[in-house]
mmCIF file of C-alpha atoms and ligand atoms in Angstrom:
data_model
loop_
_atom_site.group_PDB
_atom_site.id
_atom_site.type_symbol
_atom_site.label_atom_id
_atom_site.label_comp_id
_atom_site.label_asym_id
_atom_site.label_seq_id
_atom_site.Cartn_x
_atom_site.Cartn_y
_atom_site.Cartn_z
ATOM 1 C CA MET A 717 6.115 3.628 -22.499
ATOM 2 C CA GLU A 718 6.776 5.989 -19.668
ATOM 3 C CA THR A 719 4.199 7.751 -17.824
ATOM 4 C CA PRO A 720 5.332 10.834 -16.375
ATOM 5 C CA GLY A 721 2.982 12.729 -14.049
ATOM 6 C CA LEU A 722 0.263 10.328 -15.529
ATOM 7 C CA ASP A 723 -2.345 12.972 -16.985
ATOM 8 C CA LEU A 724 -5.555 11.080 -16.221
ATOM 9 C CA GLU A 725 -6.780 12.912 -19.771
ATOM 10 C CA GLN A 726 -4.006 10.909 -21.669
ATOM 11 C CA SER A 727 -4.359 7.932 -19.455
ATOM 12 C CA ALA A 728 -7.901 7.174 -20.422
ATOM 13 C CA LEU A 729 -8.237 4.388 -22.619
ATOM 14 C CA SER A 730 -8.627 5.583 -26.485
ATOM 15 C CA GLN A 731 -10.436 3.628 -28.876
ATOM 16 C CA ARG A 732 -6.695 2.725 -30.639
ATOM 17 C CA ASP A 733 -4.722 1.564 -27.249
ATOM 18 C CA ASN A 734 -4.852 -2.711 -27.056
ATOM 19 C CA LEU A 735 -6.818 -3.634 -24.066
ATOM 20 C CA THR A 736 -4.471 -5.194 -21.393
ATOM 21 C CA THR A 737 -5.971 -6.601 -18.427
ATOM 22 C CA LEU A 738 -4.093 -7.209 -15.052
ATOM 23 C CA GLN A 739 -4.336 -10.899 -15.685
ATOM 24 C CA SER A 740 -2.756 -10.739 -19.486
ATOM 25 C CA HIS A 741 -0.056 -7.935 -18.130
ATOM 26 C CA ILE A 742 0.801 -10.708 -15.401
ATOM 27 C CA LEU A 743 1.200 -13.736 -17.723
ATOM 28 C CA SER A 744 3.081 -11.638 -20.032
ATOM 29 C CA GLY A 745 5.368 -10.430 -16.875
ATOM 30 C CA GLU A 746 5.778 -14.582 -16.420
ATOM 31 C CA GLN A 747 7.097 -15.330 -20.225
ATOM 32 C CA LYS A 748 9.673 -12.849 -19.703
ATOM 33 C CA HIS A 749 11.139 -15.513 -17.002
ATOM 34 C CA PRO A 750 11.862 -18.232 -18.611
ATOM 35 C CA ASN A 751 12.439 -20.209 -15.429
ATOM 36 C CA ALA A 752 9.201 -18.691 -13.770
ATOM 37 C CA THR A 753 7.049 -21.411 -12.096
ATOM 38 C CA GLY A 754 3.523 -19.510 -12.081
ATOM 39 C CA SER A 755 3.481 -19.391 -8.554
ATOM 40 C CA PHE A 756 4.205 -15.129 -8.416
ATOM 41 C CA SER A 757 1.368 -15.203 -11.096
ATOM 42 C CA TRP A 758 -0.941 -16.969 -9.099
ATOM 43 C CA ILE A 759 -0.690 -14.521 -6.295
ATOM 44 C CA LEU A 760 -1.202 -11.257 -7.837
ATOM 45 C CA SER A 761 -4.323 -13.375 -9.700
ATOM 46 C CA ALA A 762 -5.464 -13.488 -6.103
ATOM 47 C CA LEU A 763 -5.283 -10.544 -5.120
ATOM 48 C CA SER A 764 -6.936 -9.167 -7.921
ATOM 49 C CA LEU A 765 -9.867 -11.713 -7.377
ATOM 50 C CA SER A 766 -9.965 -10.257 -3.546
ATOM 51 C CA ALA A 767 -9.722 -6.809 -4.838
ATOM 52 C CA LYS A 768 -12.953 -7.450 -7.073
ATOM 53 C CA VAL A 769 -14.929 -8.980 -4.052
ATOM 54 C CA ILE A 770 -13.793 -6.437 -1.786
ATOM 55 C CA SER A 771 -14.598 -3.567 -3.920
ATOM 56 C CA ALA A 772 -18.215 -5.287 -4.586
ATOM 57 C CA LYS A 773 -18.538 -5.457 -0.891
ATOM 58 C CA ILE A 774 -17.825 -2.033 -0.206
ATOM 59 C CA ARG A 775 -20.395 -0.564 -2.957
ATOM 60 C CA ARG A 776 -22.658 -2.510 -1.647
ATOM 61 C CA ALA A 777 -22.380 -1.829 2.167
ATOM 62 C CA ARG A 778 -24.956 0.313 3.182
ATOM 63 C CA LEU A 779 -27.462 -1.987 1.360
ATOM 64 C CA SER A 780 -26.236 -4.983 2.815
ATOM 65 C CA ASP A 781 -25.946 -3.802 6.487
ATOM 66 C CA VAL A 782 -22.063 -4.072 6.594
ATOM 67 C CA LEU A 783 -21.577 -1.118 7.766
ATOM 68 C CA GLY A 784 -19.735 0.038 11.394
ATOM 69 C CA ALA A 785 -17.808 -1.900 13.790
ATOM 70 C CA VAL A 786 -18.005 -5.430 15.453
ATOM 71 C CA ASP A 787 -17.638 -6.302 18.907
ATOM 72 C CA ASN A 788 -14.176 -6.888 18.895
ATOM 73 C CA VAL A 789 -10.597 -5.029 18.825
ATOM 74 C CA ASN A 790 -7.870 -6.122 16.556
ATOM 75 C CA VAL A 791 -4.354 -6.713 17.719
ATOM 76 C CA GLN A 792 -3.712 -2.886 16.973
ATOM 77 C CA GLY A 793 -6.167 -2.028 19.755
ATOM 78 C CA GLU A 794 -8.373 -0.935 17.359
ATOM 79 C CA ARG A 795 -12.176 -1.126 16.998
ATOM 80 C CA GLN A 796 -12.448 -3.723 13.842
ATOM 81 C CA GLN A 797 -15.355 -2.807 11.204
ATOM 82 C CA LYS A 798 -17.168 -5.230 9.717
ATOM 83 C CA LEU A 799 -15.785 -5.025 6.403
ATOM 84 C CA ASP A 800 -12.026 -5.152 7.954
ATOM 85 C CA VAL A 801 -13.119 -8.769 8.948
ATOM 86 C CA ILE A 802 -14.680 -9.380 5.442
ATOM 87 C CA ALA A 803 -11.877 -7.810 3.811
ATOM 88 C CA ASN A 804 -9.331 -10.139 5.862
ATOM 89 C CA GLU A 805 -11.417 -13.471 5.448
ATOM 90 C CA THR A 806 -11.911 -12.854 1.581
ATOM 91 C CA LEU A 807 -7.802 -12.188 1.164
ATOM 92 C CA LEU A 808 -7.277 -15.326 3.130
ATOM 93 C CA ARG A 809 -9.972 -17.507 1.454
ATOM 94 C CA CYS A 810 -8.082 -16.075 -2.196
ATOM 95 C CA LEU A 811 -4.746 -16.642 -1.089
ATOM 96 C CA GLY A 812 -5.336 -19.818 1.025
ATOM 97 C CA ASN A 813 -5.609 -22.180 -1.838
ATOM 98 C CA ARG A 814 -2.371 -20.682 -4.092
ATOM 99 C CA ALA A 815 0.520 -23.343 -4.106
ATOM 100 C CA GLY A 816 3.249 -20.582 -3.795
ATOM 101 C CA VAL A 817 2.113 -18.769 -0.897
ATOM 102 C CA ALA A 818 3.924 -20.205 2.373
ATOM 103 C CA ILE A 819 2.956 -17.609 4.884
ATOM 104 C CA VAL A 820 0.421 -14.986 5.186
ATOM 105 C CA ALA A 821 0.388 -11.865 7.685
ATOM 106 C CA SER A 822 -2.091 -9.430 8.080
ATOM 107 C CA GLU A 823 -2.788 -6.417 10.189
ATOM 108 C CA GLU A 824 -5.918 -8.014 11.642
ATOM 109 C CA ASN A 825 -3.934 -11.240 13.154
ATOM 110 C CA GLU A 826 -1.557 -11.327 15.864
ATOM 111 C CA GLU A 827 0.506 -13.988 14.693
ATOM 112 C CA PRO A 828 1.722 -14.910 10.868
ATOM 113 C CA MET A 829 0.158 -17.939 9.458
ATOM 114 C CA ILE A 830 1.881 -21.031 7.679
ATOM 115 C CA LEU A 831 -0.257 -21.988 4.768
ATOM 116 C CA GLN A 832 1.993 -24.582 3.041
ATOM 117 C CA ARG A 833 4.566 -26.709 4.543
ATOM 118 C CA THR A 834 5.957 -28.619 1.727
ATOM 119 C CA ALA A 835 9.297 -26.952 1.198
ATOM 120 C CA GLY A 836 11.549 -26.741 -1.761
ATOM 121 C CA ASP A 837 8.826 -26.804 -4.284
ATOM 122 C CA GLY A 838 9.673 -23.693 -6.638
ATOM 123 C CA GLN A 839 9.397 -19.611 -5.788
ATOM 124 C CA ARG A 840 7.704 -19.678 -2.396
ATOM 125 C CA TYR A 841 6.349 -16.505 -1.133
ATOM 126 C CA CYS A 842 5.076 -14.740 2.250
ATOM 127 C CA VAL A 843 2.411 -11.838 1.329
ATOM 128 C CA LEU A 844 1.788 -9.525 3.742
ATOM 129 C CA PHE A 845 -1.496 -6.922 3.931
ATOM 130 C CA ASP A 846 -3.436 -4.576 5.494
ATOM 131 C CA PRO A 847 -6.727 -5.469 4.323
ATOM 132 C CA LEU A 848 -8.903 -2.352 4.470
ATOM 133 C CA ASP A 849 -6.494 0.595 5.272
ATOM 134 C CA GLY A 850 -8.572 3.977 6.681
ATOM 135 C CA SER A 851 -11.844 1.819 7.009
ATOM 136 C CA SER A 852 -12.687 4.076 9.608
ATOM 137 C CA ASN A 853 -13.796 6.185 6.258
ATOM 138 C CA ILE A 854 -16.264 3.737 4.998
ATOM 139 C CA ASP A 855 -19.221 4.687 6.616
ATOM 140 C CA THR A 856 -18.691 8.189 5.174
ATOM 141 C CA CYS A 857 -17.734 6.863 1.528
ATOM 142 C CA GLY A 858 -14.229 8.018 2.209
ATOM 143 C CA GLY A 859 -11.327 6.189 0.351
ATOM 144 C CA VAL A 860 -10.198 2.960 2.030
ATOM 145 C CA GLY A 861 -7.732 0.011 0.451
ATOM 146 C CA THR A 862 -6.017 -2.554 0.628
ATOM 147 C CA ILE A 863 -1.975 -2.622 0.742
ATOM 148 C CA PHE A 864 0.191 -5.822 0.153
ATOM 149 C CA SER A 865 3.937 -6.417 0.380
ATOM 150 C CA ILE A 866 5.351 -9.993 -1.248
ATOM 151 C CA LEU A 867 8.388 -11.397 0.015
ATOM 152 C CA ARG A 868 10.482 -14.585 -0.743
ATOM 153 C CA HIS A 869 9.865 -17.160 1.705
ATOM 154 C CA ASP A 870 13.228 -17.522 3.807
ATOM 155 C CA SER A 871 12.672 -22.111 4.006
ATOM 156 C CA LYS A 872 15.385 -22.074 6.617
ATOM 157 C CA ALA A 873 13.902 -19.314 8.994
ATOM 158 C CA SER A 874 12.917 -21.344 12.100
ATOM 159 C CA THR A 875 9.601 -19.269 12.485
ATOM 160 C CA PRO A 876 6.985 -17.797 10.022
ATOM 161 C CA GLU A 877 7.833 -14.420 11.796
ATOM 162 C CA GLU A 878 11.524 -14.695 10.783
ATOM 163 C CA SER A 879 10.867 -15.314 7.517
ATOM 164 C CA VAL A 880 8.675 -12.273 7.111
ATOM 165 C CA LEU A 881 10.963 -10.049 9.136
ATOM 166 C CA GLN A 882 12.899 -8.968 6.491
ATOM 167 C CA ALA A 883 13.680 -5.026 5.140
ATOM 168 C CA GLY A 884 11.358 -3.085 2.671
ATOM 169 C CA ALA A 885 14.676 -3.488 0.300
ATOM 170 C CA ARG A 886 13.817 -7.527 -0.165
ATOM 171 C CA GLN A 887 10.406 -7.071 -1.264
ATOM 172 C CA VAL A 888 9.809 -8.903 -4.991
ATOM 173 C CA ALA A 889 6.405 -6.843 -5.368
ATOM 174 C CA ALA A 890 4.300 -4.338 -3.564
ATOM 175 C CA GLY A 891 1.104 -2.350 -4.231
ATOM 176 C CA TYR A 892 -2.671 -1.660 -3.378
ATOM 177 C CA ILE A 893 -6.140 -1.235 -4.570
ATOM 178 C CA LEU A 894 -7.929 1.976 -3.368
ATOM 179 C CA TYR A 895 -11.823 1.763 -3.531
ATOM 180 C CA GLY A 896 -12.393 5.298 -4.152
ATOM 181 C CA SER A 897 -14.481 7.155 -6.751
ATOM 182 C CA SER A 898 -13.683 3.737 -8.828
ATOM 183 C CA THR A 899 -11.264 1.035 -7.872
ATOM 184 C CA VAL A 900 -7.720 0.934 -9.144
ATOM 185 C CA PHE A 901 -5.190 -1.418 -8.515
ATOM 186 C CA VAL A 902 -1.440 -0.187 -8.640
ATOM 187 C CA TYR A 903 1.800 -2.368 -8.231
ATOM 188 C CA THR A 904 5.468 -2.903 -8.978
ATOM 189 C CA ALA A 905 7.320 -5.953 -9.092
ATOM 190 C CA GLY A 906 10.781 -3.915 -9.514
ATOM 191 C CA ALA A 907 10.428 -2.895 -12.792
ATOM 192 C CA GLY A 908 8.403 0.597 -12.368
ATOM 193 C CA VAL A 909 4.719 0.803 -11.520
ATOM 194 C CA SER A 910 1.737 -0.211 -13.211
ATOM 195 C CA LEU A 911 -1.530 0.920 -12.779
ATOM 196 C CA PHE A 912 -5.102 -0.372 -13.463
ATOM 197 C CA VAL A 913 -8.935 0.708 -12.935
ATOM 198 C CA LEU A 914 -11.298 -2.123 -12.789
ATOM 199 C CA ASP A 915 -14.285 -1.912 -15.372
ATOM 200 C CA PRO A 916 -17.496 -3.175 -13.223
ATOM 201 C CA SER A 917 -19.224 -3.742 -16.262
ATOM 202 C CA ILE A 918 -16.941 -6.900 -17.209
ATOM 203 C CA GLY A 919 -15.101 -7.416 -14.206
ATOM 204 C CA ALA A 920 -11.738 -7.383 -15.379
ATOM 205 C CA PHE A 921 -8.944 -4.482 -13.992
ATOM 206 C CA LEU A 922 -7.477 -2.509 -17.210
ATOM 207 C CA LYS A 923 -4.191 -1.170 -17.292
ATOM 208 C CA VAL A 924 -3.968 2.813 -17.796
ATOM 209 C CA GLY A 925 -0.783 3.574 -17.169
ATOM 210 C CA ASP A 926 2.793 1.877 -17.029
ATOM 211 C CA ASP A 927 6.208 3.346 -15.400
ATOM 212 C CA LEU A 928 4.207 5.957 -13.367
ATOM 213 C CA LYS A 929 6.581 8.851 -12.517
ATOM 214 C CA ILE A 930 5.798 10.761 -9.456
ATOM 215 C CA PRO A 931 6.411 14.838 -10.265
ATOM 216 C CA ALA A 932 9.504 15.601 -8.762
ATOM 217 C CA THR A 933 8.050 18.651 -7.184
ATOM 218 C CA GLY A 934 4.298 19.308 -5.483
ATOM 219 C CA LYS A 935 3.188 22.359 -3.845
ATOM 220 C CA THR A 936 1.048 20.109 -1.648
ATOM 221 C CA TYR A 937 1.638 18.577 2.097
ATOM 222 C CA SER A 938 -0.284 15.803 3.577
ATOM 223 C CA CYS A 939 -0.608 15.327 7.476
ATOM 224 C CA ASN A 940 -2.733 15.321 10.233
ATOM 225 C CA GLU A 941 -2.199 18.976 11.322
ATOM 226 C CA GLY A 942 -4.481 18.153 14.892
ATOM 227 C CA ASN A 943 -1.268 16.513 16.289
ATOM 228 C CA ARG A 944 0.848 19.459 14.781
ATOM 229 C CA LEU A 945 1.631 20.582 18.645
ATOM 230 C CA THR A 946 3.234 17.115 19.307
ATOM 231 C CA PHE A 947 5.226 16.559 15.996
ATOM 232 C CA PRO A 948 9.053 16.871 16.766
ATOM 233 C CA ALA A 949 10.001 20.629 16.233
ATOM 234 C CA GLY A 950 11.814 19.892 12.778
ATOM 235 C CA TYR A 951 8.598 18.822 11.355
ATOM 236 C CA GLN A 952 6.849 21.790 12.955
ATOM 237 C CA ARG A 953 9.521 24.265 11.349
ATOM 238 C CA TYR A 954 9.028 22.517 7.964
ATOM 239 C CA LEU A 955 4.996 22.899 8.288
ATOM 240 C CA ASP A 956 5.851 27.111 8.875
ATOM 241 C CA TRP A 957 8.241 26.568 5.843
ATOM 242 C CA ALA A 958 5.158 25.149 3.700
ATOM 243 C CA GLN A 959 2.730 27.308 4.783
ATOM 244 C CA THR A 960 4.563 30.638 4.137
ATOM 245 C CA ASN A 961 5.818 29.082 0.486
ATOM 246 C CA GLY A 962 2.255 28.467 -0.686
ATOM 247 C CA TYR A 963 1.518 24.817 -0.177
ATOM 248 C CA SER A 964 -1.875 23.457 -0.140
ATOM 249 C CA SER A 965 -2.828 20.953 2.383
ATOM 250 C CA ARG A 966 -4.578 17.722 1.402
ATOM 251 C CA TYR A 967 -5.259 15.101 3.856
ATOM 252 C CA ALA A 968 -7.964 12.080 3.691
ATOM 253 C CA GLY A 969 -7.487 10.099 6.661
ATOM 254 C CA ALA A 970 -6.431 6.768 4.622
ATOM 255 C CA MET A 971 -2.929 6.261 3.723
ATOM 256 C CA VAL A 972 -3.958 4.273 0.370
ATOM 257 C CA ALA A 973 -6.110 7.792 -0.779
ATOM 258 C CA ASP A 974 -3.121 10.287 0.213
ATOM 259 C CA VAL A 975 -0.157 7.912 -1.643
ATOM 260 C CA HIS A 976 -2.096 7.712 -4.688
ATOM 261 C CA ARG A 977 -2.862 11.447 -4.734
ATOM 262 C CA VAL A 978 0.858 12.056 -4.117
ATOM 263 C CA LEU A 979 1.579 9.389 -6.959
ATOM 264 C CA LEU A 980 -0.846 11.030 -9.638
ATOM 265 C CA GLN A 981 -0.039 14.724 -8.560
ATOM 266 C CA GLY A 982 3.289 14.788 -6.472
ATOM 267 C CA GLY A 983 3.787 16.573 -3.165
ATOM 268 C CA VAL A 984 4.478 14.746 0.146
ATOM 269 C CA PHE A 985 2.616 12.583 2.555
ATOM 270 C CA LEU A 986 3.841 12.620 6.246
ATOM 271 C CA TYR A 987 3.018 10.946 9.354
ATOM 272 C CA PRO A 988 5.443 12.075 11.708
ATOM 273 C CA PRO A 989 6.070 10.961 15.628
ATOM 274 C CA THR A 990 3.410 12.431 17.773
ATOM 275 C CA LYS A 991 2.629 12.012 21.540
ATOM 276 C CA LYS A 992 0.265 9.463 21.171
ATOM 277 C CA ALA A 993 2.981 7.541 18.921
ATOM 278 C CA PRO A 994 6.265 8.091 19.504
ATOM 279 C CA ASP A 995 7.361 5.558 16.893
ATOM 280 C CA GLY A 996 4.916 7.142 14.368
ATOM 281 C CA LYS A 997 1.557 5.121 14.067
ATOM 282 C CA LEU A 998 1.709 3.445 10.323
ATOM 283 C CA ARG A 999 3.010 -0.268 10.225
ATOM 284 C CA LEU A 1000 6.216 -0.709 8.748
ATOM 285 C CA MET A 1001 6.006 -4.395 7.066
ATOM 286 C CA TYR A 1002 2.366 -3.620 5.651
ATOM 287 C CA GLU A 1003 1.756 0.104 4.920
ATOM 288 C CA ALA A 1004 5.435 2.189 5.082
ATOM 289 C CA ASN A 1005 7.049 -0.529 3.171
ATOM 290 C CA PRO A 1006 5.003 -1.632 0.231
ATOM 291 C CA MET A 1007 4.092 2.154 0.045
ATOM 292 C CA ALA A 1008 8.159 3.069 0.061
ATOM 293 C CA MET A 1009 8.712 0.550 -2.943
ATOM 294 C CA ILE A 1010 5.896 1.723 -5.341
ATOM 295 C CA VAL A 1011 7.219 5.661 -4.500
ATOM 296 C CA GLU A 1012 10.857 4.910 -5.085
ATOM 297 C CA GLN A 1013 9.770 2.924 -7.920
ATOM 298 C CA ALA A 1014 8.312 5.824 -9.224
ATOM 299 C CA GLY A 1015 11.306 7.851 -8.652
ATOM 300 C CA GLY A 1016 10.227 9.528 -5.625
ATOM 301 C CA LYS A 1017 11.464 9.047 -2.100
ATOM 302 C CA ALA A 1018 10.566 7.667 1.224
ATOM 303 C CA PHE A 1019 11.937 7.936 4.697
ATOM 304 C CA ALA A 1020 11.208 7.050 8.643
ATOM 305 C CA GLY A 1021 13.121 9.792 10.193
ATOM 306 C CA THR A 1022 16.270 10.411 8.384
ATOM 307 C CA GLN A 1023 16.439 6.775 7.001
ATOM 308 C CA ARG A 1024 15.359 5.205 3.723
ATOM 309 C CA ILE A 1025 12.272 3.281 4.362
ATOM 310 C CA LEU A 1026 13.376 0.120 2.693
ATOM 311 C CA GLU A 1027 16.522 -0.003 4.778
ATOM 312 C CA VAL A 1028 15.187 -0.607 8.215
ATOM 313 C CA GLN A 1029 15.237 -3.931 9.599
ATOM 314 C CA PRO A 1030 12.308 -4.885 11.419
ATOM 315 C CA LYS A 1031 12.330 -6.325 14.910
ATOM 316 C CA THR A 1032 8.325 -7.254 15.121
ATOM 317 C CA LEU A 1033 5.560 -7.706 12.575
ATOM 318 C CA HIS A 1034 3.423 -5.008 13.745
ATOM 319 C CA GLN A 1035 6.152 -2.440 14.413
ATOM 320 C CA ARG A 1036 5.100 1.183 13.525
ATOM 321 C CA THR A 1037 7.123 3.768 11.863
ATOM 322 C CA SER A 1038 7.017 7.272 11.060
ATOM 323 C CA VAL A 1039 6.485 8.003 7.168
ATOM 324 C CA VAL A 1040 7.769 11.023 5.303
ATOM 325 C CA LEU A 1041 7.357 10.042 1.296
ATOM 326 C CA GLY A 1042 6.501 11.448 -2.094
ATOM 327 C CA SER A 1043 8.185 13.964 -4.668
ATOM 328 C CA ARG A 1044 11.895 13.801 -4.688
ATOM 329 C CA ASP A 1045 12.338 17.238 -4.176
ATOM 330 C CA GLU A 1046 9.294 17.792 -1.442
ATOM 331 C CA VAL A 1047 10.857 14.944 0.790
ATOM 332 C CA ASP A 1048 14.209 16.928 0.477
ATOM 333 C CA HIS A 1049 12.385 19.906 2.029
ATOM 334 C CA VAL A 1050 11.103 18.082 4.826
ATOM 335 C CA LEU A 1051 14.634 16.397 5.663
ATOM 336 C CA LYS A 1052 16.041 19.924 5.226
ATOM 337 C CA HIS A 1053 13.873 20.832 8.264
ATOM 338 C CA VAL A 1054 14.140 17.405 10.186
ATOM 339 C CA GLY A 1055 17.422 16.047 9.643
HETATM 340 P P1 P6P B 1231 -5.262 9.707 11.720
HETATM 341 C C1 P6P B 1231 -5.453 4.674 8.714
HETATM 342 O O1 P6P B 1231 -6.247 4.414 10.349
HETATM 343 C C2 P6P B 1231 -4.226 4.783 8.760
HETATM 344 O O2 P6P B 1231 -3.782 3.899 9.361
HETATM 345 C C3 P6P B 1231 -3.621 5.097 7.416
HETATM 346 O O3 P6P B 1231 -4.387 4.817 6.926
HETATM 347 C C4 P6P B 1231 -3.781 6.633 8.005
HETATM 348 O O4 P6P B 1231 -2.730 7.396 6.834
HETATM 349 C C5 P6P B 1231 -3.548 7.195 9.018
HETATM 350 O O5 P6P B 1231 -3.992 5.966 9.738
HETATM 351 C C6 P6P B 1231 -4.728 8.464 9.810
HETATM 352 O O6 P6P B 1231 -4.226 8.512 10.974
HETATM 353 O O7 P6P B 1231 -4.117 9.745 13.216
HETATM 354 O O8 P6P B 1231 -4.645 10.774 11.034
HETATM 355 O O9 P6P B 1231 -6.458 9.221 11.867
#
């Protein structure tokens, strides 16, 4: 069933809809692949468990005194929030005992980590993630999220980094969890985008949308205009064009929140190169690539400059990129000025 533009009223679970949990959705997906080993399902199950734990921690952060920063700077040179550390550890603990996970790579850790050395047993995967994207929003109850990307492990790679440095087009699955006014789990395994909402009263993610489609147009752009004067001229020309054509501006300061709004309502999210971040600020492997897979699966477009994000060949795990993604026609409007 296609859910064009996901009218949130329609998506509400009506009494007659079947109740499908993320777990049952994963298992029914596995049954469609007769030679599936179950490894992939276990990984999604671990991500679901992580999401529930992180969501519970965030909802009680101010009560349990886990707000604010720790005395540490991560590999990105950014002050780590207490919940960055908690989210990262939660994901590592939930993924660590899943047989199908060969390697994990996190925004919070310098190097990818080998979890399983035994080669050759069934499908083996690399899981990359940003454990808590936009964590500086936490103290003010802003939206934050977890972003994940799943690649097949290259058992012939000589190093863990070599195995994970694959172009985004090779992702087998990607998604995010948004800890907002509700906790939503959005993912694709290459056959459309599905949306689940956590019902805390039963501790399960319930499906509310399948095969989501981004509206082809949406007169909203999303970028940090505080950097506008250091954007390359083409992006500034685009903003002039948008502002003289009646566009609205929306910016949450957390990629997951901004992309989720674009996915449901249309529009375009952009993080252009700036003087401070001449290659762009967002990370290719575990922010831009997974979001690009989601957006393209939903009928949108995702570019780094004039190159399709999913075709960028990564050189390093934490490399950054510029991003323009969202409604098909809205991305074209940006590229017309930038290209
Ligand atoms: P700025 C959060 O720090 C993040 O990585 C993304 O989630 C978000 O889109 C971007 O950076 C916000 O950056 O420079 O606007 O604060």
